[in-house]
Amino acid sequence: DTEVTQTPKHLVMGMTNKKSLKCEQHMGHRAMYWYKQKAKKPPELMFVYSYEKLSINESVPSRFSPECPNSSLLNLHLHALQPEDSALYLCASSQEGSLPPTDTQYFGPGTRLTVL
Amino acid sequence: AQSVTQLDSQVPVFEEAPVELRCNYSSSVSVYLFWYVQYPNQGLQLLLKYLSGSTLVESINGFEAEFNKSQTSFHLRKPSVHISDTAEYFCAVSKSGATNKLIFGTGTLLAVQP
């Protein structure tokens, strides 16, 4: 099973809403990632969790709050987003997340977020 | 700082023709190189990767890429494309010695026409 699942597939929210994105993998991977991808652009790394600890935060605004409740789950809590936050949010996982960075990252299908 | 350059934003090609998608990287240290493919409305899938050893790497669906250290390139090739190969292709690099980060190029849209 090399699948990373993400829910929901689509999400429309207002600027005052609170919502969460969910990501799950059952490959025994110990590193999980959140990326943001705008249309016609490459993915941009937001957060990396390694062994359930936040190891990288790419200066993401605090209106995005990641959470890793266990080694299989990764959440992204959203609050007071702006319209420019509308994008495809991709989750990925890899085996170790440690050095050297040779791990293959497996991506989920993404959640398409629209902020009104 | 290291970076990845994909000079071609779009490559139109006819079905059954050969194609090359270009990728150049800049780095002063050892790198690991990846090609990912993104079909419309989907996430990214690993196509192939170079970590060490043979400089020519192949994927199961007919793509291949060659690591050329002197030219700092990792171009992706396929001798005969299909309509189903239409997708966005991203070259990416991760750097030895860094935390586990992938740096993506800007992507190349391969548009296969009948």
Tab-separated table of C-alpha atoms in Angstrom:
chain	number	residue	atom	x	y	z
A	1	ASP	CA	0.000	0.000	0.000
A	2	THR	CA	1.729	3.154	-1.221
A	3	GLU	CA	-1.205	5.457	-0.754
A	4	VAL	CA	-1.507	8.766	0.991
A	5	THR	CA	-5.116	9.827	1.440
A	6	GLN	CA	-6.383	13.354	1.982
A	7	THR	CA	-9.779	14.636	3.011
A	8	PRO	CA	-11.711	16.548	1.966
A	9	LYS	CA	-11.008	16.719	-1.766
A	10	HIS	CA	-12.532	20.176	-2.021
A	11	LEU	CA	-13.159	22.808	0.641
A	12	VAL	CA	-14.764	26.212	0.387
A	13	MET	CA	-14.516	28.423	3.443
A	14	GLY	CA	-15.074	32.002	4.483
A	15	MET	CA	-12.399	34.149	6.035
A	16	THR	CA	-13.876	33.743	9.519
A	17	ASN	CA	-14.267	29.970	9.388
A	18	LYS	CA	-12.185	27.332	11.125
A	19	LYS	CA	-11.589	24.137	9.198
A	20	SER	CA	-9.114	21.270	9.121
A	21	LEU	CA	-7.435	19.245	6.404
A	22	LYS	CA	-6.598	15.636	7.098
A	23	CYS	CA	-3.885	13.363	5.738
A	24	GLU	CA	-3.343	9.678	6.435
A	25	GLN	CA	-0.785	7.054	5.451
A	26	HIS	CA	-0.346	3.449	6.488
A	27	MET	CA	3.065	2.780	5.000
A	28	GLY	CA	4.880	3.048	8.311
A	29	HIS	CA	6.505	6.283	7.212
A	30	ARG	CA	7.914	8.496	9.966
A	31	ALA	CA	8.111	11.767	8.027
A	32	MET	CA	5.102	13.742	6.814
A	33	TYR	CA	4.894	16.996	4.885
A	34	TRP	CA	2.469	19.756	3.975
A	35	TYR	CA	2.893	21.602	0.681
A	36	LYS	CA	0.953	24.451	-0.875
A	37	GLN	CA	0.604	24.564	-4.649
A	38	LYS	CA	-0.817	27.521	-6.543
A	39	ALA	CA	-2.028	27.058	-10.105
A	40	LYS	CA	0.738	26.570	-12.671
A	41	LYS	CA	3.372	26.655	-9.913
A	42	PRO	CA	5.509	24.008	-8.184
A	43	PRO	CA	4.657	22.838	-4.686
A	44	GLU	CA	6.036	24.964	-1.872
A	45	LEU	CA	7.009	23.260	1.353
A	46	MET	CA	5.137	24.463	4.442
A	47	PHE	CA	5.867	22.007	7.259
A	48	VAL	CA	7.784	18.795	7.914
A	49	TYR	CA	7.138	16.385	10.753
A	50	SER	CA	9.768	13.795	11.561
A	51	TYR	CA	8.927	11.128	14.133
A	52	GLU	CA	5.839	13.160	15.085
A	53	LYS	CA	7.866	16.260	15.897
A	54	LEU	CA	7.773	19.434	13.859
A	55	SER	CA	11.191	19.693	12.232
A	56	ILE	CA	10.654	22.353	9.567
A	57	ASN	CA	8.330	25.359	9.497
A	58	GLU	CA	8.962	27.395	6.390
A	59	SER	CA	7.886	30.695	7.996
A	60	VAL	CA	4.241	29.863	7.437
A	61	PRO	CA	1.681	32.344	8.863
A	62	SER	CA	0.119	31.294	12.150
A	63	ARG	CA	-3.319	31.022	10.546
A	64	PHE	CA	-2.022	27.622	9.403
A	65	SER	CA	-1.483	25.257	12.323
A	66	PRO	CA	-0.164	21.728	11.744
A	67	GLU	CA	-0.733	18.798	14.044
A	68	CYS	CA	0.618	15.259	14.017
A	69	PRO	CA	-1.481	13.203	16.471
A	70	ASN	CA	0.314	9.955	15.606
A	71	SER	CA	2.690	8.542	13.046
A	72	SER	CA	-0.098	7.863	10.523
A	73	LEU	CA	-2.018	11.118	10.713
A	74	LEU	CA	-1.279	14.700	9.824
A	75	ASN	CA	-3.722	17.567	10.166
A	76	LEU	CA	-3.618	21.156	9.023
A	77	HIS	CA	-5.886	23.483	10.994
A	78	LEU	CA	-7.028	26.595	9.179
A	79	HIS	CA	-8.321	29.766	10.784
A	80	ALA	CA	-8.919	33.293	9.492
A	81	LEU	CA	-7.545	32.542	6.053
A	82	GLN	CA	-7.246	35.073	3.257
A	83	PRO	CA	-8.415	34.670	-0.354
A	84	GLU	CA	-4.771	34.427	-1.447
A	85	ASP	CA	-4.521	31.214	0.581
A	86	SER	CA	-6.702	29.503	-2.014
A	87	ALA	CA	-4.573	26.691	-3.462
A	88	LEU	CA	-4.100	22.947	-3.683
A	89	TYR	CA	-2.749	21.625	-0.387
A	90	LEU	CA	-0.695	18.494	-0.777
A	91	CYS	CA	0.353	16.068	1.892
A	92	ALA	CA	3.318	13.735	1.458
A	93	SER	CA	5.117	11.126	3.489
A	94	SER	CA	8.505	9.443	3.360
A	95	GLN	CA	10.162	6.624	5.189
A	96	GLU	CA	12.557	8.387	7.493
A	97	GLY	CA	12.773	12.103	6.963
A	98	SER	CA	16.317	12.026	8.252
A	99	LEU	CA	19.654	12.623	6.597
A	100	PRO	CA	20.733	12.062	3.910
A	101	PRO	CA	17.577	13.220	2.120
A	102	THR	CA	17.286	10.297	-0.291
A	103	ASP	CA	13.776	9.288	0.711
A	104	THR	CA	11.096	9.161	-1.918
A	105	GLN	CA	8.179	11.359	-0.939
A	106	TYR	CA	4.755	9.891	-1.682
A	107	PHE	CA	2.088	12.494	-2.329
A	108	GLY	CA	-1.625	12.467	-1.711
A	109	PRO	CA	-4.115	13.803	-4.286
A	110	GLY	CA	-4.488	17.087	-2.452
A	111	THR	CA	-7.286	19.232	-1.061
A	112	ARG	CA	-8.377	22.078	-3.278
A	113	LEU	CA	-9.116	24.992	-0.968
A	114	THR	CA	-11.080	28.070	-1.927
A	115	VAL	CA	-11.260	30.971	0.512
A	116	LEU	CA	-14.066	33.423	-0.125
B	1	ALA	CA	21.890	28.538	-2.605
B	2	GLN	CA	20.814	25.667	-4.693
B	3	SER	CA	18.137	25.836	-7.346
B	4	VAL	CA	16.483	23.886	-10.103
B	5	THR	CA	15.808	25.323	-13.547
B	6	GLN	CA	13.327	23.985	-16.024
B	7	LEU	CA	13.661	26.340	-18.955
B	8	ASP	CA	10.676	25.045	-20.913
B	9	SER	CA	7.318	25.888	-19.389
B	10	GLN	CA	5.502	23.941	-22.085
B	11	VAL	CA	6.585	21.316	-24.612
B	12	PRO	CA	4.079	20.439	-27.355
B	13	VAL	CA	4.789	17.198	-29.167
B	14	PHE	CA	2.939	14.825	-31.456
B	15	GLU	CA	2.043	11.341	-30.343
B	16	GLU	CA	4.778	8.737	-30.947
B	17	ALA	CA	7.441	11.440	-31.301
B	18	PRO	CA	10.462	11.556	-28.960
B	19	VAL	CA	10.646	14.178	-26.234
B	20	GLU	CA	13.245	15.676	-23.912
B	21	LEU	CA	12.342	17.767	-20.870
B	22	ARG	CA	15.276	19.764	-19.611
B	23	CYS	CA	16.376	20.177	-16.018
B	24	ASN	CA	19.472	21.916	-14.728
B	25	TYR	CA	20.464	22.350	-11.125
B	26	SER	CA	22.966	24.435	-9.272
B	27	SER	CA	24.636	23.171	-6.173
B	28	SER	CA	28.097	23.079	-4.722
B	29	VAL	CA	27.483	19.860	-2.863
B	30	SER	CA	26.218	16.376	-3.680
B	31	VAL	CA	22.617	16.286	-4.715
B	32	TYR	CA	19.885	13.749	-5.187
B	33	LEU	CA	17.648	14.287	-8.188
B	34	PHE	CA	14.027	13.400	-8.823
B	35	TRP	CA	11.429	13.699	-11.561
B	36	TYR	CA	7.803	13.861	-10.446
B	37	VAL	CA	4.742	13.838	-12.705
B	38	GLN	CA	1.411	15.499	-11.921
B	39	TYR	CA	-1.600	14.495	-13.992
B	40	PRO	CA	-4.518	16.948	-14.107
B	41	ASN	CA	-6.271	17.356	-10.759
B	42	GLN	CA	-4.000	14.867	-9.031
B	43	GLY	CA	-1.071	14.843	-6.626
B	44	LEU	CA	2.532	14.239	-7.620
B	45	GLN	CA	3.892	10.794	-8.442
B	46	LEU	CA	7.570	9.861	-8.481
B	47	LEU	CA	8.711	9.031	-11.985
B	48	LEU	CA	12.368	8.253	-11.314
B	49	LYS	CA	15.278	9.325	-9.161
B	50	TYR	CA	19.041	9.452	-9.132
B	51	LEU	CA	20.777	8.852	-5.809
B	52	SER	CA	24.107	7.312	-6.802
B	53	GLY	CA	25.610	4.696	-9.080
B	54	SER	CA	24.606	4.429	-12.722
B	55	THR	CA	23.955	7.845	-14.185
B	56	LEU	CA	21.145	6.557	-16.395
B	57	VAL	CA	17.928	5.820	-14.556
B	58	GLU	CA	14.730	4.441	-16.027
B	59	SER	CA	11.075	4.394	-15.066
B	60	ILE	CA	8.601	1.589	-15.677
B	61	ASN	CA	6.644	3.564	-18.282
B	62	GLY	CA	9.458	4.221	-20.742
B	63	PHE	CA	10.950	7.452	-19.406
B	64	GLU	CA	14.636	7.737	-18.642
B	65	ALA	CA	16.899	10.453	-17.281
B	66	GLU	CA	20.647	10.859	-17.266
B	67	PHE	CA	22.584	12.553	-14.509
B	68	ASN	CA	25.363	14.661	-16.016
B	69	LYS	CA	27.537	16.130	-13.299
B	70	SER	CA	29.747	18.197	-15.613
B	71	GLN	CA	26.712	19.874	-17.166
B	72	THR	CA	24.712	19.851	-13.905
B	73	SER	CA	21.764	18.417	-15.780
B	74	PHE	CA	19.167	15.700	-15.297
B	75	HIS	CA	17.133	15.770	-18.507
B	76	LEU	CA	14.109	13.504	-18.914
B	77	ARG	CA	13.582	11.654	-22.187
B	78	LYS	CA	11.111	9.302	-23.788
B	79	PRO	CA	11.604	7.854	-27.285
B	80	SER	CA	7.892	7.708	-28.117
B	81	VAL	CA	5.174	9.558	-26.188
B	82	HIS	CA	1.497	8.720	-25.778
B	83	ILE	CA	-1.499	10.963	-25.296
B	84	SER	CA	-1.654	9.671	-21.721
B	85	ASP	CA	1.761	11.205	-20.994
B	86	THR	CA	0.175	14.660	-21.070
B	87	ALA	CA	0.923	16.074	-17.629
B	88	GLU	CA	3.055	18.540	-15.687
B	89	TYR	CA	6.573	17.283	-14.999
B	90	PHE	CA	8.599	18.615	-12.086
B	91	CYS	CA	12.315	18.177	-11.577
B	92	ALA	CA	13.398	18.323	-7.955
B	93	VAL	CA	16.599	18.212	-5.972
B	94	SER	CA	17.376	17.426	-2.382
B	95	LYS	CA	20.717	18.337	-0.984
B	96	SER	CA	23.113	16.172	0.941
B	97	GLY	CA	23.722	17.663	4.345
B	98	ALA	CA	20.460	19.559	4.467
B	99	THR	CA	17.291	18.706	6.276
B	100	ASN	CA	14.922	16.619	4.263
B	101	LYS	CA	13.684	19.164	1.740
B	102	LEU	CA	12.831	18.890	-1.900
B	103	ILE	CA	13.362	21.939	-4.061
B	104	PHE	CA	11.181	21.864	-7.158
B	105	GLY	CA	11.691	23.426	-10.540
B	106	THR	CA	8.889	25.474	-12.033
B	107	GLY	CA	7.548	22.529	-14.021
B	108	THR	CA	7.139	21.674	-17.698
B	109	LEU	CA	3.780	20.923	-19.229
B	110	LEU	CA	4.127	18.095	-21.711
B	111	ALA	CA	1.239	18.468	-24.169
B	112	VAL	CA	0.939	15.438	-26.434
B	113	GLN	CA	-1.164	15.995	-29.519
B	114	PRO	CA	-2.682	13.318	-31.769
